[in-house]
PDB file of C-alpha atoms in Angstrom:
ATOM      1  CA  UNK J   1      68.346   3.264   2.054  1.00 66.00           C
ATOM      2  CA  UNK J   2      69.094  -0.329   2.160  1.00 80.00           C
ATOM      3  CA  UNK J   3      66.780  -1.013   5.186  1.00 86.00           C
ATOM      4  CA  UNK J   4      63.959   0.534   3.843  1.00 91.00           C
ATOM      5  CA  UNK J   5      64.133  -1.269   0.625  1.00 94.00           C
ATOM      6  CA  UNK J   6      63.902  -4.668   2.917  1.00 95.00           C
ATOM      7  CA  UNK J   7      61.355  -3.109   4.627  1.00 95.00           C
ATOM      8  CA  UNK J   8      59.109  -2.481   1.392  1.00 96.00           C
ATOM      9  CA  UNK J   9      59.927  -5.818   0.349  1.00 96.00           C
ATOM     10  CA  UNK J  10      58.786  -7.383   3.593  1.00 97.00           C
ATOM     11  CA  UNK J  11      55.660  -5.858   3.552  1.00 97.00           C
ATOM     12  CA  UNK J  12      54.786  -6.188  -0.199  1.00 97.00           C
ATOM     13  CA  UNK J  13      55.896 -10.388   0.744  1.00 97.00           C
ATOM     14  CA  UNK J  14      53.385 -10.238   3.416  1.00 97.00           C
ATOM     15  CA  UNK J  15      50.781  -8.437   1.960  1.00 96.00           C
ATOM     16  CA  UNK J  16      50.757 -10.860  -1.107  1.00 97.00           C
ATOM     17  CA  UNK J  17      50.120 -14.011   1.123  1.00 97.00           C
ATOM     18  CA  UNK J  18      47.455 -11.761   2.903  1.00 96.00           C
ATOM     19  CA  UNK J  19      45.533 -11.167  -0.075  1.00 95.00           C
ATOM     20  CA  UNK J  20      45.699 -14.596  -1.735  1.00 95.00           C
ATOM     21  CA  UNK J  21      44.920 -16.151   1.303  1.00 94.00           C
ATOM     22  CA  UNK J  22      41.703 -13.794   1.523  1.00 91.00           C
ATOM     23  CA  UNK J  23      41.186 -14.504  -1.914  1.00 89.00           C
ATOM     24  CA  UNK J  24      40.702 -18.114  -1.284  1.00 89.00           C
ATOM     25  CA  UNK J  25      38.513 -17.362   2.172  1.00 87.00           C
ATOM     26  CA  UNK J  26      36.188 -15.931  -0.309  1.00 82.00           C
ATOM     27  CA  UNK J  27      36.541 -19.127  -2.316  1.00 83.00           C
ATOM     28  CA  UNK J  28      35.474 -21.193   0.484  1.00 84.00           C
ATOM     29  CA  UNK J  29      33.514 -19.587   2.721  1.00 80.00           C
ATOM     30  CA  UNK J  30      29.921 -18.791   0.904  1.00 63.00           C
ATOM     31  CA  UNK J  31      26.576 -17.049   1.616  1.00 56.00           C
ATOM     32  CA  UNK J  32      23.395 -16.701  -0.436  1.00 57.00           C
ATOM     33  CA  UNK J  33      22.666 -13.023  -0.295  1.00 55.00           C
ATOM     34  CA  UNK J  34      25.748 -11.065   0.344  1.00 54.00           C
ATOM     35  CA  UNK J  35      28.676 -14.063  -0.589  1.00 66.00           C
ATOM     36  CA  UNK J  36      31.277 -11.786   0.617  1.00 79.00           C
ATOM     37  CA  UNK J  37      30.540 -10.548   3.836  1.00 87.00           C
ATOM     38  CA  UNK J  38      30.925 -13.688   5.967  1.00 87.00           C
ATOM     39  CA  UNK J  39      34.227 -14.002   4.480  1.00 88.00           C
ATOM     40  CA  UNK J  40      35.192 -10.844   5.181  1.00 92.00           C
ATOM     41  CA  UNK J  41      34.104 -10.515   8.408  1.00 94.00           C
ATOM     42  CA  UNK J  42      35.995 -14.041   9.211  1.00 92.00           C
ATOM     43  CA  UNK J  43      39.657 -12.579   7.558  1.00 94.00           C
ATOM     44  CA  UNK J  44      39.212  -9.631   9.567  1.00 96.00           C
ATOM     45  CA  UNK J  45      38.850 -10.884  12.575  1.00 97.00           C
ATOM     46  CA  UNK J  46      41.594 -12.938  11.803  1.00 96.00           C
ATOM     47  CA  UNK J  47      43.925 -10.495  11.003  1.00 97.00           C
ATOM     48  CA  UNK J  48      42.492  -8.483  13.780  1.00 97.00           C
ATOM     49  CA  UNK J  49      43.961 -11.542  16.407  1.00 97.00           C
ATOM     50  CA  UNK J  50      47.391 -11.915  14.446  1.00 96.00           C
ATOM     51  CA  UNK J  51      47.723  -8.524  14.675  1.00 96.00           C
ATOM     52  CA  UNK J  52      47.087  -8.393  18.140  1.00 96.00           C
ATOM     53  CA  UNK J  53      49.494 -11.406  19.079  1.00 95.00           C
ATOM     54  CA  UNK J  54      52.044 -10.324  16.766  1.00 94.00           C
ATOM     55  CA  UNK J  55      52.270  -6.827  18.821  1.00 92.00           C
ATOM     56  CA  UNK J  56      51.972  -8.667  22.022  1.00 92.00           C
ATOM     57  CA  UNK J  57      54.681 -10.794  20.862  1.00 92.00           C
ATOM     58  CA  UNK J  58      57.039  -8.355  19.772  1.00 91.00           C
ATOM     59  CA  UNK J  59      56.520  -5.661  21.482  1.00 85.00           C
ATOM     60  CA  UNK J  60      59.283  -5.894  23.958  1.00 78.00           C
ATOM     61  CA  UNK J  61      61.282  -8.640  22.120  1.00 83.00           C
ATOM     62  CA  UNK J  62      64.587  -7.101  20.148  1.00 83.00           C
ATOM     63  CA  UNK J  63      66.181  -9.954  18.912  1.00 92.00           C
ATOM     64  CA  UNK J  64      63.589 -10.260  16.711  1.00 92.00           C
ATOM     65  CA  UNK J  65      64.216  -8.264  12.767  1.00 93.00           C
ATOM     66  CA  UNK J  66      61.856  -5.444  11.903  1.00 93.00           C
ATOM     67  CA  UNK J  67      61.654  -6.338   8.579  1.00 95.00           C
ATOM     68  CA  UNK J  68      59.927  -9.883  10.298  1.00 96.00           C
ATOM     69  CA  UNK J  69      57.871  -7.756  12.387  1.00 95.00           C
ATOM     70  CA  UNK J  70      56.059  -5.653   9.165  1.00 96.00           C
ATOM     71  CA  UNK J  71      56.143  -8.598   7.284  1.00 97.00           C
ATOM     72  CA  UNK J  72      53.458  -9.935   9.662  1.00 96.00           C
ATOM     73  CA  UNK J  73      51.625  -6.876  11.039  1.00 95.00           C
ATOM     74  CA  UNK J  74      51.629  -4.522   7.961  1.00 95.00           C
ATOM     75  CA  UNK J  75      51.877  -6.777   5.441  1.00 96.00           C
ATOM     76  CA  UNK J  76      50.198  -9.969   6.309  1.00 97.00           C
ATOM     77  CA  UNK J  77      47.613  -8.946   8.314  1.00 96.00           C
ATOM     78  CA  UNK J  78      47.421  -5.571   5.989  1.00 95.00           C
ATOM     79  CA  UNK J  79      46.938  -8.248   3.152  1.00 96.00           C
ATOM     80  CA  UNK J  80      44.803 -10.771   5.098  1.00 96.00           C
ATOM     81  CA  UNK J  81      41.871  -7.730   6.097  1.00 95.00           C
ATOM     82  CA  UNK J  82      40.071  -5.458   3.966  1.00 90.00           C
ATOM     83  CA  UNK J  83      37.907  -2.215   5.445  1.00 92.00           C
ATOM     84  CA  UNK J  84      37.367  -1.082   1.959  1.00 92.00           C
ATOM     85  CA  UNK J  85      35.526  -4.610   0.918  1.00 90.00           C
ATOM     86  CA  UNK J  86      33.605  -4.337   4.532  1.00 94.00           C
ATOM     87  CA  UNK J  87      32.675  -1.044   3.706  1.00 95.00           C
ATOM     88  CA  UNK J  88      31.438  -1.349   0.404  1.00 93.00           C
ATOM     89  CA  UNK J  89      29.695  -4.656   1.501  1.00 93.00           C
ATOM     90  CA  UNK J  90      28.038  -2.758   4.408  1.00 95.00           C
ATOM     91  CA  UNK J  91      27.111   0.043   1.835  1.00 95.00           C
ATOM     92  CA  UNK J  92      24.734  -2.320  -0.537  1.00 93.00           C
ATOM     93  CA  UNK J  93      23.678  -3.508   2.296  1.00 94.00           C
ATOM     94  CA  UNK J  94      22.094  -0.572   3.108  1.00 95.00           C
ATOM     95  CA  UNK J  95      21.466   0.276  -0.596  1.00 95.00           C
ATOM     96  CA  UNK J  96      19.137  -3.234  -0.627  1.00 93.00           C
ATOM     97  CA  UNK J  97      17.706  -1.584   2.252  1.00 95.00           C
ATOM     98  CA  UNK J  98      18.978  -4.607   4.302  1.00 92.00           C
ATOM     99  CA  UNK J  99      19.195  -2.501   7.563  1.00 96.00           C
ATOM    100  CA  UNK J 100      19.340  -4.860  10.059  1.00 97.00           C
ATOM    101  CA  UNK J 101      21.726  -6.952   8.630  1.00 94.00           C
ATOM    102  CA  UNK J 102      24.049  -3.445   7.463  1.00 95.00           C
ATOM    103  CA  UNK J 103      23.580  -2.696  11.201  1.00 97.00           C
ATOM    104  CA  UNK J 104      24.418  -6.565  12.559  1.00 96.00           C
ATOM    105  CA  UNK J 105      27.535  -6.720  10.236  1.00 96.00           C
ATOM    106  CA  UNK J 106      28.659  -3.600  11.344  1.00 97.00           C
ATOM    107  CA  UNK J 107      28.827  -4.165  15.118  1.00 97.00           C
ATOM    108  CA  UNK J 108      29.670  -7.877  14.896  1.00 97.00           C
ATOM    109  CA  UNK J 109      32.667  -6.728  12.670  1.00 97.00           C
ATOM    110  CA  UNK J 110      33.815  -3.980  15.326  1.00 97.00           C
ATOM    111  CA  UNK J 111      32.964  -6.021  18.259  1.00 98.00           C
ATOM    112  CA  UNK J 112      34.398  -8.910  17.177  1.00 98.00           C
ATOM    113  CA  UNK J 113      37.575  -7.454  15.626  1.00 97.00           C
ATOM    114  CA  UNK J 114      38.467  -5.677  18.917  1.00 98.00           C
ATOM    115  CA  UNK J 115      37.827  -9.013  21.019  1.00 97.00           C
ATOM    116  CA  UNK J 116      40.244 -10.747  18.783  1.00 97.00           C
ATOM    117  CA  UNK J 117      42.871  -8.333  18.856  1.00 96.00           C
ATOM    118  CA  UNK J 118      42.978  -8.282  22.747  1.00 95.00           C
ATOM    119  CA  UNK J 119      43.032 -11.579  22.550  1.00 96.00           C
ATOM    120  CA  UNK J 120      45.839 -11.440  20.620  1.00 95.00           C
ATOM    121  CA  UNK J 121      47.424  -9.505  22.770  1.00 94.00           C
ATOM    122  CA  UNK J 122      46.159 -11.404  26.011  1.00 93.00           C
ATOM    123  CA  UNK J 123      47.610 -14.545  24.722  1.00 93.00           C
ATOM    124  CA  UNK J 124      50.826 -13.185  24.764  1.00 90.00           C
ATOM    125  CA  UNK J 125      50.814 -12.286  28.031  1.00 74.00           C
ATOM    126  CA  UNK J 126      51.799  -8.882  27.173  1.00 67.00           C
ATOM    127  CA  UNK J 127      49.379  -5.580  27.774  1.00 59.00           C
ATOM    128  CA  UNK J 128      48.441  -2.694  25.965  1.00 58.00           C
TER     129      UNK J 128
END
């Protein structure tokens, strides 16, 4: 019972400095027509590459705590990237009957999100 208490704790810690540091991506990172998108494609592709290094990294390392190991994957990089925001972004995109760019911002964000995640996981030297 103990453990999993730590474990909820580690990943509500990490999720908190995920979200305020999206929070102030947002802040900085600015667009005329849809403000939020750039920002959210940046923080998931982000996440996306911490993610992908912190699995690379860990995977085969035990001396490392599990309660470190969700602190960064599931909460930090849980925090840090948002496919709710993306897909309500993408969604008045389309509504604006912005197609192109709904269409752009959709592959870029997959595309993108899956290179930085191998190279997460390249960096480490460890693969899938």
């Amino acid at each position: 019972m103990t453990n999993n208490i730590i474990n909820v704790l580690a990943v509500f810690t990490g999720g908190g400095f995920g979200a305020v540091l999206r929070y102030f991506t947002g802040l900085i990172i600015v667009s005329d027509k849809f403000a939020s998108a750039p920002a959210t494609l940046c923080v998931n592709i982000i996440a996306s590459f911490i993610f992908g290094a912190g699995f690379g990294y860990f995977y085969s390392r035990t001396n490392i705590p599990p309660q470190f190991k969700l602190f960064v994957t599931c909460g930090f990089c849980g925090g840090l990237s948002t496919f709710s925001t993306f897909a309500f972004e993408t969604l008045k995109m389309f509504e604006s009957h912005e197609i192109v760019p709904a269409v752009v911002y959709i592959g870029l964000s997959v595309v993108l999100c899956m290179i930085a995640a191998g190279a997460g996981v390249y960096i480490t030297g460890r693969g899938l």
